[in-house]
Tab-separated table of C-alpha atoms in Angstrom:
chain	number	residue	atom	x	y	z
A	1	UNK	CA	59.139	58.069	15.418
A	2	UNK	CA	55.692	56.773	16.458
A	3	UNK	CA	53.890	59.058	14.011
A	4	UNK	CA	56.265	58.006	11.244
A	5	UNK	CA	55.513	54.334	11.901
A	6	UNK	CA	51.769	54.984	11.753
A	7	UNK	CA	52.180	56.832	8.467
A	8	UNK	CA	54.161	53.979	7.024
A	9	UNK	CA	51.514	51.477	8.113
A	10	UNK	CA	48.755	53.575	6.530
A	11	UNK	CA	50.699	53.808	3.282
A	12	UNK	CA	51.161	50.055	3.305
A	13	UNK	CA	47.454	49.447	3.814
A	14	UNK	CA	46.558	51.782	0.955
A	15	UNK	CA	49.063	50.004	-1.307
A	16	UNK	CA	47.692	46.565	-0.454
A	17	UNK	CA	44.122	47.740	-1.042
A	18	UNK	CA	45.130	49.085	-4.440
A	19	UNK	CA	47.088	46.003	-5.337
A	20	UNK	CA	44.262	43.508	-5.137
A	21	UNK	CA	40.533	43.587	-5.620
A	22	UNK	CA	38.125	40.701	-5.760
A	23	UNK	CA	36.570	40.088	-9.159
A	24	UNK	CA	33.596	37.755	-9.255
A	25	UNK	CA	33.376	36.170	-12.695
A	26	UNK	CA	29.904	35.003	-13.625
A	27	UNK	CA	28.803	32.481	-16.226
A	28	UNK	CA	28.672	34.929	-19.124
A	29	UNK	CA	31.942	36.776	-18.681
A	30	UNK	CA	34.234	35.010	-16.253
A	31	UNK	CA	37.216	32.802	-16.720
A	32	UNK	CA	36.046	29.988	-14.488
A	33	UNK	CA	32.940	31.087	-12.589
A	34	UNK	CA	34.988	31.458	-9.416
A	35	UNK	CA	36.130	34.259	-7.169
A	36	UNK	CA	39.731	35.175	-7.902
A	37	UNK	CA	42.106	37.955	-6.976
A	38	UNK	CA	42.927	40.417	-9.740
A	39	UNK	CA	45.859	42.781	-9.749
A	40	UNK	CA	44.589	46.324	-10.289
A	41	UNK	CA	47.615	48.524	-9.798
A	42	UNK	CA	48.198	51.003	-12.605
A	43	UNK	CA	51.655	49.645	-13.335
A	44	UNK	CA	51.164	45.904	-12.900
A	45	UNK	CA	54.185	43.723	-12.464
A	46	UNK	CA	54.943	41.261	-15.222
A	47	UNK	CA	53.197	37.918	-14.906
A	48	UNK	CA	54.940	34.713	-13.785
A	49	UNK	CA	53.488	32.013	-16.031
A	50	UNK	CA	50.736	31.130	-18.505
A	51	UNK	CA	47.653	28.955	-18.117
A	52	UNK	CA	46.437	27.484	-21.404
A	53	UNK	CA	42.752	26.686	-20.849
A	54	UNK	CA	40.604	24.563	-23.152
A	55	UNK	CA	36.944	23.833	-22.468
A	56	UNK	CA	34.557	20.995	-23.308
A	57	UNK	CA	31.614	22.720	-25.060
A	58	UNK	CA	28.849	20.207	-24.182
A	59	UNK	CA	29.497	20.753	-20.467
A	60	UNK	CA	29.639	24.520	-20.807
A	61	UNK	CA	26.630	24.619	-23.126
A	62	UNK	CA	24.499	22.608	-20.686
A	63	UNK	CA	24.153	25.902	-18.800
A	64	UNK	CA	22.951	27.864	-21.845
A	65	UNK	CA	19.341	29.011	-21.914
A	66	UNK	CA	19.403	31.334	-24.922
A	67	UNK	CA	20.244	31.024	-28.598
A	68	UNK	CA	21.567	33.628	-30.997
A	69	UNK	CA	23.686	33.742	-34.129
A	70	UNK	CA	26.943	34.086	-32.202
A	71	UNK	CA	26.331	31.225	-29.752
A	72	UNK	CA	28.399	28.192	-30.753
A	73	UNK	CA	26.150	26.018	-28.591
A	74	UNK	CA	23.304	26.530	-31.080
A	75	UNK	CA	24.884	25.278	-34.290
A	76	UNK	CA	23.221	21.882	-34.279
A	77	UNK	CA	25.398	19.337	-36.093
A	78	UNK	CA	28.022	22.060	-36.512
A	79	UNK	CA	28.346	22.631	-32.779
A	80	UNK	CA	31.925	22.120	-31.501
A	81	UNK	CA	32.844	18.457	-31.097
A	82	UNK	CA	36.345	19.065	-29.731
A	83	UNK	CA	37.818	20.946	-26.789
A	84	UNK	CA	37.862	24.625	-27.725
A	85	UNK	CA	40.081	27.441	-26.525
A	86	UNK	CA	39.004	29.360	-23.451
A	87	UNK	CA	42.142	31.467	-23.229
A	88	UNK	CA	45.854	31.847	-22.687
A	89	UNK	CA	46.017	33.599	-19.334
A	90	UNK	CA	49.023	35.290	-17.739
A	91	UNK	CA	49.027	34.397	-14.028
A	92	UNK	CA	50.974	35.146	-10.856
A	93	UNK	CA	52.484	32.537	-8.558
A	94	UNK	CA	50.372	33.848	-5.660
A	95	UNK	CA	47.142	32.773	-7.364
A	96	UNK	CA	46.131	36.198	-8.662
A	97	UNK	CA	46.506	37.433	-12.215
A	98	UNK	CA	46.934	40.703	-14.093
A	99	UNK	CA	44.144	42.126	-16.208
A	100	UNK	CA	43.792	45.081	-18.575
A	101	UNK	CA	47.403	46.196	-18.651
A	102	UNK	CA	48.347	49.368	-20.494
A	103	UNK	CA	48.060	49.255	-24.261
A	104	UNK	CA	45.614	49.816	-27.117
A	105	UNK	CA	42.015	48.597	-27.006
A	106	UNK	CA	41.044	45.356	-28.745
A	107	UNK	CA	40.798	45.877	-32.497
A	108	UNK	CA	38.841	43.215	-34.373
A	109	UNK	CA	40.471	44.099	-37.703
A	110	UNK	CA	43.866	43.075	-36.309
A	111	UNK	CA	42.745	39.427	-36.239
A	112	UNK	CA	40.473	39.450	-39.305
A	113	UNK	CA	42.632	36.849	-41.092
A	114	UNK	CA	42.211	34.511	-38.106
A	115	UNK	CA	38.430	34.890	-37.938
A	116	UNK	CA	37.575	31.503	-39.478
A	117	UNK	CA	39.914	29.604	-37.147
A	118	UNK	CA	38.688	31.544	-34.123
A	119	UNK	CA	35.034	30.850	-34.947
A	120	UNK	CA	35.756	27.129	-35.074
A	121	UNK	CA	38.312	26.592	-32.319
A	122	UNK	CA	37.801	29.639	-30.057
A	123	UNK	CA	34.029	30.142	-30.325
A	124	UNK	CA	31.681	32.169	-28.202
A	125	UNK	CA	29.473	29.850	-26.153
A	126	UNK	CA	26.872	32.374	-24.993
A	127	UNK	CA	24.783	35.244	-26.294
A	128	UNK	CA	25.949	37.865	-23.823
A	129	UNK	CA	28.574	40.390	-24.765
A	130	UNK	CA	31.754	39.991	-22.754
A	131	UNK	CA	33.352	42.597	-20.537
A	132	UNK	CA	36.440	44.136	-22.064
A	133	UNK	CA	39.098	46.618	-21.089
A	134	UNK	CA	38.298	50.341	-21.269
A	135	UNK	CA	34.875	49.750	-19.603
A	136	UNK	CA	33.223	48.349	-22.708
A	137	UNK	CA	31.363	45.242	-23.844
A	138	UNK	CA	32.282	43.316	-26.958
A	139	UNK	CA	33.158	40.048	-28.651
A	140	UNK	CA	34.268	37.051	-26.610
A	141	UNK	CA	37.763	37.486	-28.051
A	142	UNK	CA	37.810	41.077	-26.799
A	143	UNK	CA	37.285	39.642	-23.309
A	144	UNK	CA	40.854	38.349	-23.547
A	145	UNK	CA	41.887	41.433	-21.622
A	146	UNK	CA	44.511	39.189	-20.061
A	147	UNK	CA	46.169	39.245	-23.466
A	148	UNK	CA	47.073	42.881	-22.941
A	149	UNK	CA	49.322	41.711	-20.110
A	150	UNK	CA	50.969	39.141	-22.363
A	151	UNK	CA	52.588	41.757	-24.600
A	152	UNK	CA	56.065	41.503	-22.975
A	153	UNK	CA	56.181	37.964	-24.416
A	154	UNK	CA	53.755	37.736	-27.342
A	155	UNK	CA	53.854	41.329	-28.540
A	156	UNK	CA	50.918	42.819	-30.430
A	157	UNK	CA	47.324	41.563	-30.443
A	158	UNK	CA	47.621	39.418	-33.593
A	159	UNK	CA	50.624	37.559	-32.219
A	160	UNK	CA	48.834	36.845	-28.948
A	161	UNK	CA	45.964	35.110	-30.722
A	162	UNK	CA	48.251	33.320	-33.179
A	163	UNK	CA	50.468	32.086	-30.326
A	164	UNK	CA	47.430	30.733	-28.481
A	165	UNK	CA	46.128	28.945	-31.567
A	166	UNK	CA	49.530	27.370	-32.226
A	167	UNK	CA	49.781	26.122	-28.630
A	168	UNK	CA	46.243	24.732	-28.845
A	169	UNK	CA	47.126	22.601	-31.871
A	170	UNK	CA	50.547	21.638	-30.542
A	171	UNK	CA	49.086	20.345	-27.281
A	172	UNK	CA	45.939	18.743	-28.662
A	173	UNK	CA	43.956	17.693	-25.594
A	174	UNK	CA	41.065	16.336	-27.667
A	175	UNK	CA	43.321	13.980	-29.600
A	176	UNK	CA	45.117	12.753	-26.476
A	177	UNK	CA	41.924	11.981	-24.541
A	178	UNK	CA	40.038	10.430	-27.460
A	179	UNK	CA	43.020	8.213	-28.318
A	180	UNK	CA	43.135	7.078	-24.673
A	181	UNK	CA	39.481	6.026	-24.852
A	182	UNK	CA	38.005	9.036	-23.082
A	183	UNK	CA	35.304	9.795	-25.630
A	184	UNK	CA	31.983	11.628	-25.275
A	185	UNK	CA	29.288	9.481	-23.695
A	186	UNK	CA	25.831	10.073	-22.283
A	187	UNK	CA	26.255	7.262	-19.761
A	188	UNK	CA	29.959	6.509	-19.168
A	189	UNK	CA	32.029	7.975	-16.349
A	190	UNK	CA	35.802	8.073	-16.446
A	191	UNK	CA	38.427	8.187	-13.681
A	192	UNK	CA	39.742	11.746	-13.415
A	193	UNK	CA	43.098	10.225	-12.470
A	194	UNK	CA	43.145	8.417	-15.805
A	195	UNK	CA	42.440	11.629	-17.696
A	196	UNK	CA	45.272	13.349	-15.843
A	197	UNK	CA	47.610	10.418	-16.560
A	198	UNK	CA	46.795	10.493	-20.285
A	199	UNK	CA	47.820	14.147	-20.489
A	200	UNK	CA	50.880	13.549	-18.307
A	201	UNK	CA	52.016	10.746	-20.598
A	202	UNK	CA	51.511	12.865	-23.713
A	203	UNK	CA	52.970	16.183	-22.576
A	204	UNK	CA	54.928	15.360	-19.401
A	205	UNK	CA	52.971	17.863	-17.336
A	206	UNK	CA	50.178	17.575	-14.775
A	207	UNK	CA	47.024	19.423	-15.874
A	208	UNK	CA	44.413	21.119	-13.737
A	209	UNK	CA	40.886	19.782	-14.302
A	210	UNK	CA	37.792	21.923	-13.738
A	211	UNK	CA	34.387	20.258	-13.408
A	212	UNK	CA	30.747	21.304	-13.206
A	213	UNK	CA	28.319	18.929	-11.501
A	214	UNK	CA	30.643	16.001	-12.072
A	215	UNK	CA	31.200	16.761	-15.756
A	216	UNK	CA	34.594	17.773	-17.130
A	217	UNK	CA	34.362	21.382	-18.271
A	218	UNK	CA	37.927	22.579	-18.619
A	219	UNK	CA	41.529	21.397	-18.827
A	220	UNK	CA	44.313	23.827	-17.976
A	221	UNK	CA	47.998	23.351	-18.611
A	222	UNK	CA	50.569	25.744	-17.195
A	223	UNK	CA	53.599	27.010	-19.074
A	224	UNK	CA	56.587	29.231	-18.434
A	225	UNK	CA	57.015	32.428	-20.415
A	226	UNK	CA	59.165	30.553	-22.918
A	227	UNK	CA	56.320	28.023	-23.285
A	228	UNK	CA	57.789	25.088	-21.414
A	229	UNK	CA	55.534	23.163	-19.053
A	230	UNK	CA	55.544	23.876	-15.332
A	231	UNK	CA	53.327	23.056	-12.369
A	232	UNK	CA	50.024	24.865	-12.014
A	233	UNK	CA	49.426	26.782	-8.772
A	234	UNK	CA	45.981	25.289	-8.117
A	235	UNK	CA	44.906	21.662	-8.138
A	236	UNK	CA	41.940	20.019	-9.837
A	237	UNK	CA	38.443	20.283	-8.374
A	238	UNK	CA	36.900	17.214	-10.047
A	239	UNK	CA	35.497	14.107	-8.312
A	240	UNK	CA	37.182	10.712	-8.727
A	241	UNK	CA	34.932	9.841	-11.676
A	242	UNK	CA	33.743	12.387	-14.219
A	243	UNK	CA	31.567	12.441	-17.298
A	244	UNK	CA	32.479	13.770	-20.727
A	245	UNK	CA	28.952	14.437	-21.960
A	246	UNK	CA	27.747	14.387	-25.517
A	247	UNK	CA	25.959	17.410	-26.879
A	248	UNK	CA	22.426	17.354	-25.492
A	249	UNK	CA	20.519	20.591	-25.936
A	250	UNK	CA	18.450	21.333	-22.839
A	251	UNK	CA	14.692	21.826	-22.952
A	252	UNK	CA	15.156	25.504	-22.175
A	253	UNK	CA	17.613	25.868	-25.031
A	254	UNK	CA	15.307	23.970	-27.374
A	255	UNK	CA	12.582	26.460	-26.510
A	256	UNK	CA	14.910	29.356	-27.138
A	257	UNK	CA	15.914	27.901	-30.522
A	258	UNK	CA	12.257	27.476	-31.518
A	259	UNK	CA	11.441	31.045	-30.530
A	260	UNK	CA	14.482	32.373	-32.355
A	261	UNK	CA	13.615	30.387	-35.506
A	262	UNK	CA	10.001	31.600	-35.441
A	263	UNK	CA	11.048	35.204	-35.025
A	264	UNK	CA	13.726	35.223	-37.707
A	265	UNK	CA	12.193	32.730	-40.098
A	266	UNK	CA	15.417	30.728	-40.237
A	267	UNK	CA	17.494	28.311	-38.221
A	268	UNK	CA	19.793	29.533	-35.473
A	269	UNK	CA	23.477	29.316	-36.293
């Protein structure tokens, strides 16, 4: 009996070790620059809810130090002036999330008809290629490896992206905040509680706010699998007053743009 108990304990430890691994997401490939638990079992259980994440490009782009054709931070007057999509992420109630579930690899041709909308409202905000499933690097959209785990609800790849775009326009965070007076400013700071209240009043759900150095970087809203609002697992990490910065290209980025323009003989885009 004793040896059987030990064997069972060992099996349990192996299972737990296989179930979770720590993934550290950095600036160029991660979902939020934080350490999170990722489910890595071969047959991952179905997710519990969605997190719809939209990001404020000026805050994100303040960390950019390199320009290239794909970087939406380098488009000058055409740089994003609204919250853009970061992702629609399947999550678990325990704070972890599934990633790279079974299914075909990302196929860019499947979303070719959505390309214009994705470039504008779901742009890449860096020059680095993103990590994808199947141990590859690729487009920012291919990084939506979480989308492979959404298939029980959204189905094939095209439908995942179309569903996300539709939710983004249906729950227009930019419109809600701008209408409430929370507009980009190089000097103003706004109460984070007021920003939360504006979204609560519009959508009857409490969002999660993510900040970087006191600037609002991301708004997340959590939804059930039939796309009704529910509480998010984690709370906001913003201070009492936050900024919503205007686009201000850093000196380092200005230097990178100059070098890129000199090398190519044309403006970065």
